[in-house]
Amino acid sequence: MRFLAVLLILCSLTLTLFSQQKVPQKKQATFPSDSIVPGNSSPEKQIKKSKEEKVEHLSDSVGNEPMQSNRVDTTVQNKYGDLLNDDSIYSKRYPMWIPVLESIGSNAITWAGDRYILRDEYARVGLKSWKSNFKNGWEWDVDRFGINFIGHPYSGTLTFNSGRSNGYNYFQSFSIAVGGSLVWEYLGENTRPSYNDIINTPVNGAFLGEILYRLSSNILDDRTRGLPRISREILAGILNPMRGLNRILQGKTFHRTNKEVYQKEPLNVTLYTGLHYVNEGHKDFGKGTRSELLNAQFDYGNPFEIRSRKPFDFFKLRTELNFGVGRKILDNVTGYGILTGKNIKLKKQSILIGLFQHYDYWDNKTFELGSIAFGGGLFSKIPLSKTSEIYTNIHIAVIPFAGNSTHFGPDSSEFRDYNFGDGLEGKFESTVNIGKYASASFVYYYYIIRTFVGAKGNNYIGILKPRITIRLYKDLSIGFEHFVYYNDRYLRDLAAIHSARTEQKLFLSLYFEDKQRRGHYN
């Protein structure tokens, strides 16, 4: 049954390969000042004026979304005056053989690096290893946690974006990532193809790949020129290398347009830096290790804008680096993206109900936890006053595949020190904003994971994160977070295991708020 659940998810997404994006058939009017008019002034000045006008006329600084404006055609634009889809003429769909060839090329470059630079034994492939792979079939591999739950998903972003940056939509690009993963599993390594890789690579690759595509779209602006244009191209290329390559091949890197051609949504970014304390015991405050943290959070799109929804028009991604603790620098990456949903207005309360895809990755000296999940989510925002509100979201999701550290705990070996499983997860996040002066958040994640590869049994994992922030000056705040992790393992052939970990984080946060979408949430 566990394989059936995974197979159904993969097949249902793959079958949409030939589905079409919903693009309006006739050309519609756009926000008047969004286009560059030759001779009026420099493109940069016109773009700046356009942004200022949008902030003035299409801002949700008071309500949950901008008021409907006759300057915006909501069949092709969101209520902020930006495109709902990439321009179908400028971002045309190229023949399928191009992304397929690029996917194979991406695998070939990865293999060459492993074989001739890193000199990894598994990269010594040839006719003999290929024949063996097809003959012997699939297995669960023994690679390290970071390789399976970060390395393979990142390689999946490359094959995914070989399709996405050639004009294919989310589901079609996912199918290309599946194909790229299959090619790698059979031909890229001399070890047997692994079940966990064919799941992790395309599914999490599509999740992270779509986020990288959306973020790079917010960076790019083909109306610009000179140093601003070069800076945008370089940053977007670093963030999304496959798209950067395709922009060069398609002649878009230096091509200028007189209008915006990419879908963009409001984007708020928060950067955190500070001190991270890990306690020796779950009650021994101040007796453990201290390290430095760097954290970034991306809040993309407005969950309360009433509109039609398609994959990742709204998402949240949060990642944290932890320095001074050895090789496990990437402490966690967590997030969710909407697949489809509907907005509801109940008097003063705004609600979004939808289907979401989740990605969770935790890797530190105490525990390892990675999961893929799909399920329902509900977001709500209730105003408490003109400047204060409470923001809450709740998720219940099915976990078709997860990795969880064993009862021995993570180690520093080169091999798998964790189990594979499936199960359920629940998430609750709530933030009370008191004007711009302070906020209080309560975050709780709960996972139920049933092991099917490793020590048989059930794992009940809880992560609790209360946090407060106080504004110091403008967008600079100081904050404190208490972190609690616990895991109750009830194993079939061994005694029950109970483990816990507590942390404290003291940090400064810098908030970059899109002037059109006000509100600092979780």
PDB file of N, CA, C and O in Angstrom, residues 331-356:
ATOM      1  N   ASP A 331      20.652  23.702   8.620  1.00  0.00           N
ATOM      2  CA  ASP A 331      19.884  23.130   9.729  1.00  0.00           C
ATOM      3  C   ASP A 331      18.492  22.702   9.290  1.00  0.00           C
ATOM      4  O   ASP A 331      18.023  21.623   9.647  1.00  0.00           O
ATOM      5  N   ASN A 332      17.805  23.557   8.529  1.00  0.00           N
ATOM      6  CA  ASN A 332      16.454  23.183   8.108  1.00  0.00           C
ATOM      7  C   ASN A 332      16.003  23.990   6.904  1.00  0.00           C
ATOM      8  O   ASN A 332      16.450  25.118   6.684  1.00  0.00           O
ATOM      9  N   VAL A 333      15.124  23.382   6.127  1.00  0.00           N
ATOM     10  CA  VAL A 333      14.406  24.040   5.030  1.00  0.00           C
ATOM     11  C   VAL A 333      12.968  23.555   5.118  1.00  0.00           C
ATOM     12  O   VAL A 333      12.722  22.347   5.063  1.00  0.00           O
ATOM     13  N   THR A 334      12.031  24.465   5.274  1.00  0.00           N
ATOM     14  CA  THR A 334      10.622  24.075   5.379  1.00  0.00           C
ATOM     15  C   THR A 334       9.764  25.031   4.560  1.00  0.00           C
ATOM     16  O   THR A 334      10.127  26.196   4.360  1.00  0.00           O
ATOM     17  N   GLY A 335       8.640  24.531   4.102  1.00  0.00           N
ATOM     18  CA  GLY A 335       7.747  25.416   3.363  1.00  0.00           C
ATOM     19  C   GLY A 335       6.555  24.680   2.797  1.00  0.00           C
ATOM     20  O   GLY A 335       6.430  23.457   2.896  1.00  0.00           O
ATOM     21  N   TYR A 336       5.666  25.455   2.177  1.00  0.00           N
ATOM     22  CA  TYR A 336       4.487  24.911   1.518  1.00  0.00           C
ATOM     23  C   TYR A 336       4.128  25.809   0.340  1.00  0.00           C
ATOM     24  O   TYR A 336       4.473  26.995   0.294  1.00  0.00           O
ATOM     25  N   GLY A 337       3.482  25.212  -0.641  1.00  0.00           N
ATOM     26  CA  GLY A 337       3.012  25.959  -1.798  1.00  0.00           C
ATOM     27  C   GLY A 337       1.630  25.492  -2.177  1.00  0.00           C
ATOM     28  O   GLY A 337       1.324  24.292  -2.128  1.00  0.00           O
ATOM     29  N   ILE A 338       0.775  26.424  -2.568  1.00  0.00           N
ATOM     30  CA  ILE A 338      -0.596  26.061  -2.932  1.00  0.00           C
ATOM     31  C   ILE A 338      -0.613  25.373  -4.290  1.00  0.00           C
ATOM     32  O   ILE A 338       0.161  25.703  -5.185  1.00  0.00           O
ATOM     33  N   LEU A 339      -1.461  24.366  -4.430  1.00  0.00           N
ATOM     34  CA  LEU A 339      -1.693  23.708  -5.714  1.00  0.00           C
ATOM     35  C   LEU A 339      -3.001  24.180  -6.334  1.00  0.00           C
ATOM     36  O   LEU A 339      -3.078  24.439  -7.530  1.00  0.00           O
ATOM     37  N   THR A 340      -4.022  24.297  -5.512  1.00  0.00           N
ATOM     38  CA  THR A 340      -5.293  24.873  -5.940  1.00  0.00           C
ATOM     39  C   THR A 340      -6.037  25.328  -4.700  1.00  0.00           C
ATOM     40  O   THR A 340      -5.770  24.837  -3.593  1.00  0.00           O
ATOM     41  N   GLY A 341      -6.947  26.276  -4.844  1.00  0.00           N
ATOM     42  CA  GLY A 341      -7.647  26.777  -3.663  1.00  0.00           C
ATOM     43  C   GLY A 341      -8.751  27.752  -4.007  1.00  0.00           C
ATOM     44  O   GLY A 341      -8.966  28.101  -5.171  1.00  0.00           O
ATOM     45  N   LYS A 342      -9.449  28.173  -2.964  1.00  0.00           N
ATOM     46  CA  LYS A 342     -10.571  29.106  -3.118  1.00  0.00           C
ATOM     47  C   LYS A 342     -10.579  30.084  -1.956  1.00  0.00           C
ATOM     48  O   LYS A 342     -10.361  29.688  -0.807  1.00  0.00           O
ATOM     49  N   ASN A 343     -10.853  31.350  -2.265  1.00  0.00           N
ATOM     50  CA  ASN A 343     -10.935  32.388  -1.241  1.00  0.00           C
ATOM     51  C   ASN A 343     -12.374  32.642  -0.834  1.00  0.00           C
ATOM     52  O   ASN A 343     -13.292  32.586  -1.661  1.00  0.00           O
ATOM     53  N   ILE A 344     -12.550  32.904   0.463  1.00  0.00           N
ATOM     54  CA  ILE A 344     -13.870  33.175   1.026  1.00  0.00           C
ATOM     55  C   ILE A 344     -13.787  34.422   1.892  1.00  0.00           C
ATOM     56  O   ILE A 344     -12.811  34.624   2.623  1.00  0.00           O
ATOM     57  N   LYS A 345     -14.822  35.263   1.825  1.00  0.00           N
ATOM     58  CA  LYS A 345     -14.903  36.464   2.650  1.00  0.00           C
ATOM     59  C   LYS A 345     -16.089  36.340   3.586  1.00  0.00           C
ATOM     60  O   LYS A 345     -17.230  36.185   3.156  1.00  0.00           O
ATOM     61  N   LEU A 346     -15.830  36.366   4.905  1.00  0.00           N
ATOM     62  CA  LEU A 346     -16.884  36.292   5.913  1.00  0.00           C
ATOM     63  C   LEU A 346     -16.815  37.541   6.778  1.00  0.00           C
ATOM     64  O   LEU A 346     -16.058  37.607   7.745  1.00  0.00           O
ATOM     65  N   LYS A 347     -17.590  38.545   6.399  1.00  0.00           N
ATOM     66  CA  LYS A 347     -17.567  39.824   7.081  1.00  0.00           C
ATOM     67  C   LYS A 347     -16.140  40.384   7.120  1.00  0.00           C
ATOM     68  O   LYS A 347     -15.539  40.606   6.097  1.00  0.00           O
ATOM     69  N   LYS A 348     -15.550  40.514   8.301  1.00  0.00           N
ATOM     70  CA  LYS A 348     -14.202  41.060   8.383  1.00  0.00           C
ATOM     71  C   LYS A 348     -13.118  39.997   8.249  1.00  0.00           C
ATOM     72  O   LYS A 348     -11.938  40.321   8.154  1.00  0.00           O
ATOM     73  N   GLN A 349     -13.533  38.735   8.238  1.00  0.00           N
ATOM     74  CA  GLN A 349     -12.562  37.648   8.207  1.00  0.00           C
ATOM     75  C   GLN A 349     -12.312  37.201   6.771  1.00  0.00           C
ATOM     76  O   GLN A 349     -13.242  36.961   6.010  1.00  0.00           O
ATOM     77  N   SER A 350     -11.036  37.081   6.422  1.00  0.00           N
ATOM     78  CA  SER A 350     -10.647  36.584   5.104  1.00  0.00           C
ATOM     79  C   SER A 350     -10.111  35.166   5.255  1.00  0.00           C
ATOM     80  O   SER A 350      -9.343  34.870   6.173  1.00  0.00           O
ATOM     81  N   ILE A 351     -10.497  34.281   4.316  1.00  0.00           N
ATOM     82  CA  ILE A 351     -10.154  32.865   4.425  1.00  0.00           C
ATOM     83  C   ILE A 351      -9.669  32.349   3.072  1.00  0.00           C
ATOM     84  O   ILE A 351     -10.192  32.719   2.020  1.00  0.00           O
ATOM     85  N   LEU A 352      -8.662  31.492   3.112  1.00  0.00           N
ATOM     86  CA  LEU A 352      -8.224  30.733   1.944  1.00  0.00           C
ATOM     87  C   LEU A 352      -8.256  29.257   2.316  1.00  0.00           C
ATOM     88  O   LEU A 352      -7.674  28.846   3.322  1.00  0.00           O
ATOM     89  N   ILE A 353      -8.937  28.452   1.508  1.00  0.00           N
ATOM     90  CA  ILE A 353      -8.961  27.002   1.666  1.00  0.00           C
ATOM     91  C   ILE A 353      -8.321  26.400   0.426  1.00  0.00           C
ATOM     92  O   ILE A 353      -8.661  26.775  -0.699  1.00  0.00           O
ATOM     93  N   GLY A 354      -7.394  25.465   0.612  1.00  0.00           N
ATOM     94  CA  GLY A 354      -6.736  24.931  -0.563  1.00  0.00           C
ATOM     95  C   GLY A 354      -6.035  23.613  -0.332  1.00  0.00           C
ATOM     96  O   GLY A 354      -5.985  23.075   0.785  1.00  0.00           O
ATOM     97  N   LEU A 355      -5.490  23.083  -1.424  1.00  0.00           N
ATOM     98  CA  LEU A 355      -4.648  21.893  -1.404  1.00  0.00           C
ATOM     99  C   LEU A 355      -3.202  22.349  -1.526  1.00  0.00           C
ATOM    100  O   LEU A 355      -2.867  23.135  -2.417  1.00  0.00           O
ATOM    101  N   PHE A 356      -2.348  21.846  -0.637  1.00  0.00           N
ATOM    102  CA  PHE A 356      -0.971  22.322  -0.555  1.00  0.00           C
ATOM    103  C   PHE A 356       0.023  21.176  -0.672  1.00  0.00           C
ATOM    104  O   PHE A 356      -0.261  20.033  -0.299  1.00  0.00           O
TER     105      PHE A 356
END
